[in-house]
C-alpha positions as a LaTeX table, in Angstrom:
\begin{tabular}{lrrr}
\hline
Residue & $x$ (\AA) & $y$ (\AA) & $z$ (\AA) \\
\hline
Unk1 & 184.46 & $-63.17$ & 5.85 \\
Unk2 & 183.32 & $-59.84$ & 4.44 \\
Unk3 & 183.17 & $-61.35$ & 0.95 \\
Unk4 & 180.82 & $-64.11$ & 2.14 \\
Unk5 & 178.47 & $-61.56$ & 3.73 \\
Unk6 & 178.46 & $-59.38$ & 0.61 \\
Unk7 & 177.87 & $-62.41$ & $-1.62$ \\
Unk8 & 174.98 & $-63.56$ & 0.58 \\
Unk9 & 173.45 & $-60.08$ & 0.57 \\
Unk10 & 173.71 & $-59.84$ & $-3.21$ \\
Unk11 & 172.19 & $-63.31$ & $-3.62$ \\
Unk12 & 169.29 & $-62.43$ & $-1.31$ \\
Unk13 & 168.68 & $-59.15$ & $-3.13$ \\
Unk14 & 168.77 & $-60.87$ & $-6.53$ \\
Unk15 & 166.37 & $-63.56$ & $-5.32$ \\
Unk16 & 164.01 & $-60.93$ & $-3.95$ \\
Unk17 & 164.06 & $-58.96$ & $-7.23$ \\
Unk18 & 163.48 & $-62.09$ & $-9.33$ \\
Unk19 & 160.59 & $-63.03$ & $-7.06$ \\
Unk20 & 159.04 & $-59.58$ & $-7.45$ \\
Unk21 & 159.61 & $-59.26$ & $-11.20$ \\
Unk22 & 158.67 & $-62.88$ & $-12.04$ \\
Unk23 & 160.47 & $-62.96$ & $-15.41$ \\
Unk24 & 159.56 & $-66.62$ & $-16.05$ \\
Unk25 & 155.83 & $-65.94$ & $-15.65$ \\
Unk26 & 156.04 & $-62.78$ & $-17.76$ \\
Unk27 & 157.80 & $-64.69$ & $-20.54$ \\
Unk28 & 155.13 & $-67.40$ & $-20.40$ \\
Unk29 & 152.29 & $-64.87$ & $-20.47$ \\
Unk30 & 153.89 & $-63.07$ & $-23.40$ \\
Unk31 & 154.33 & $-66.30$ & $-25.37$ \\
Unk32 & 150.76 & $-67.43$ & $-24.63$ \\
Unk33 & 149.39 & $-64.07$ & $-25.74$ \\
Unk34 & 151.44 & $-64.18$ & $-28.93$ \\
Unk35 & 150.15 & $-67.65$ & $-29.78$ \\
Unk36 & 146.55 & $-67.07$ & $-28.69$ \\
Unk37 & 146.04 & $-63.81$ & $-30.56$ \\
Unk38 & 147.50 & $-64.59$ & $-33.96$ \\
Unk39 & 148.58 & $-61.36$ & $-35.47$ \\
Unk40 & 152.04 & $-59.98$ & $-36.00$ \\
Unk41 & 153.77 & $-63.11$ & $-34.69$ \\
Unk42 & 152.46 & $-65.08$ & $-37.68$ \\
Unk43 & 153.75 & $-62.39$ & $-40.03$ \\
Unk44 & 156.98 & $-61.87$ & $-38.12$ \\
Unk45 & 158.98 & $-64.48$ & $-39.96$ \\
Unk46 & 160.37 & $-67.87$ & $-39.10$ \\
Unk47 & 162.80 & $-66.53$ & $-36.51$ \\
Unk48 & 160.09 & $-64.78$ & $-34.48$ \\
Unk49 & 157.82 & $-67.82$ & $-34.69$ \\
Unk50 & 160.63 & $-70.06$ & $-33.47$ \\
Unk51 & 161.33 & $-67.78$ & $-30.49$ \\
Unk52 & 157.64 & $-67.61$ & $-29.54$ \\
Unk53 & 157.11 & $-71.37$ & $-29.81$ \\
Unk54 & 160.34 & $-72.11$ & $-27.91$ \\
Unk55 & 159.40 & $-69.67$ & $-25.13$ \\
Unk56 & 155.95 & $-71.23$ & $-24.86$ \\
Unk57 & 157.37 & $-74.76$ & $-24.84$ \\
Unk58 & 159.81 & $-73.86$ & $-22.06$ \\
Unk59 & 157.32 & $-71.99$ & $-19.85$ \\
Unk60 & 154.24 & $-74.20$ & $-20.38$ \\
Unk61 & 155.39 & $-77.66$ & $-21.51$ \\
Unk62 & 152.11 & $-79.47$ & $-20.77$ \\
Unk63 & 150.02 & $-76.96$ & $-22.66$ \\
Unk64 & 152.46 & $-76.99$ & $-25.57$ \\
Unk65 & 152.36 & $-80.79$ & $-25.70$ \\
Unk66 & 148.53 & $-80.78$ & $-25.64$ \\
Unk67 & 148.44 & $-78.23$ & $-28.46$ \\
Unk68 & 150.88 & $-80.25$ & $-30.55$ \\
Unk69 & 148.90 & $-83.48$ & $-30.06$ \\
Unk70 & 145.52 & $-81.95$ & $-30.94$ \\
Unk71 & 144.39 & $-82.76$ & $-34.47$ \\
Unk72 & 144.21 & $-79.93$ & $-36.94$ \\
Unk73 & 140.73 & $-78.73$ & $-37.76$ \\
Unk74 & 139.87 & $-78.74$ & $-41.44$ \\
Unk75 & 136.52 & $-77.05$ & $-41.12$ \\
Unk76 & 136.53 & $-73.37$ & $-40.21$ \\
Unk77 & 134.67 & $-72.29$ & $-37.11$ \\
Unk78 & 131.36 & $-70.69$ & $-38.13$ \\
Unk79 & 131.03 & $-67.00$ & $-37.43$ \\
Unk80 & 128.20 & $-66.28$ & $-34.99$ \\
Unk81 & 125.21 & $-64.51$ & $-36.46$ \\
Unk82 & 124.57 & $-61.14$ & $-34.89$ \\
Unk83 & 121.02 & $-60.41$ & $-33.81$ \\
Unk84 & 120.14 & $-56.74$ & $-34.39$ \\
Unk85 & 117.39 & $-56.96$ & $-31.74$ \\
Unk86 & 119.53 & $-58.61$ & $-29.06$ \\
Unk87 & 118.34 & $-56.19$ & $-26.38$ \\
Unk88 & 114.69 & $-57.03$ & $-26.98$ \\
Unk89 & 115.37 & $-60.78$ & $-27.16$ \\
Unk90 & 117.28 & $-61.09$ & $-23.88$ \\
Unk91 & 115.85 & $-63.31$ & $-21.19$ \\
Unk92 & 115.37 & $-62.15$ & $-17.61$ \\
Unk93 & 118.50 & $-64.03$ & $-16.49$ \\
Unk94 & 120.54 & $-62.21$ & $-19.17$ \\
Unk95 & 119.32 & $-58.90$ & $-17.73$ \\
Unk96 & 120.43 & $-59.82$ & $-14.23$ \\
Unk97 & 116.98 & $-60.72$ & $-12.91$ \\
Unk98 & 115.67 & $-64.00$ & $-11.54$ \\
Unk99 & 114.11 & $-66.53$ & $-13.91$ \\
\hline
\end{tabular}
């Protein structure tokens, strides 16, 4: 009888801690950040890439499937041209005013 009560208390405490820590969501956020901001994960080797892609596929299967089905882009995305006089060229709505 005492063992059942202790087991139930431990199970409730573990469930509470997992709910507060949210390890599944943290793993998914980490994997999404690693994929979104290509940096060291691309240079980390095949093993690191496999772990990141597997973690993303497990935590966000629909997003991973959509990414895998999207066709590769051959043309690079053009870099936006910076306007040195952007402050002077802002419209009233950009400045927070009414049009």
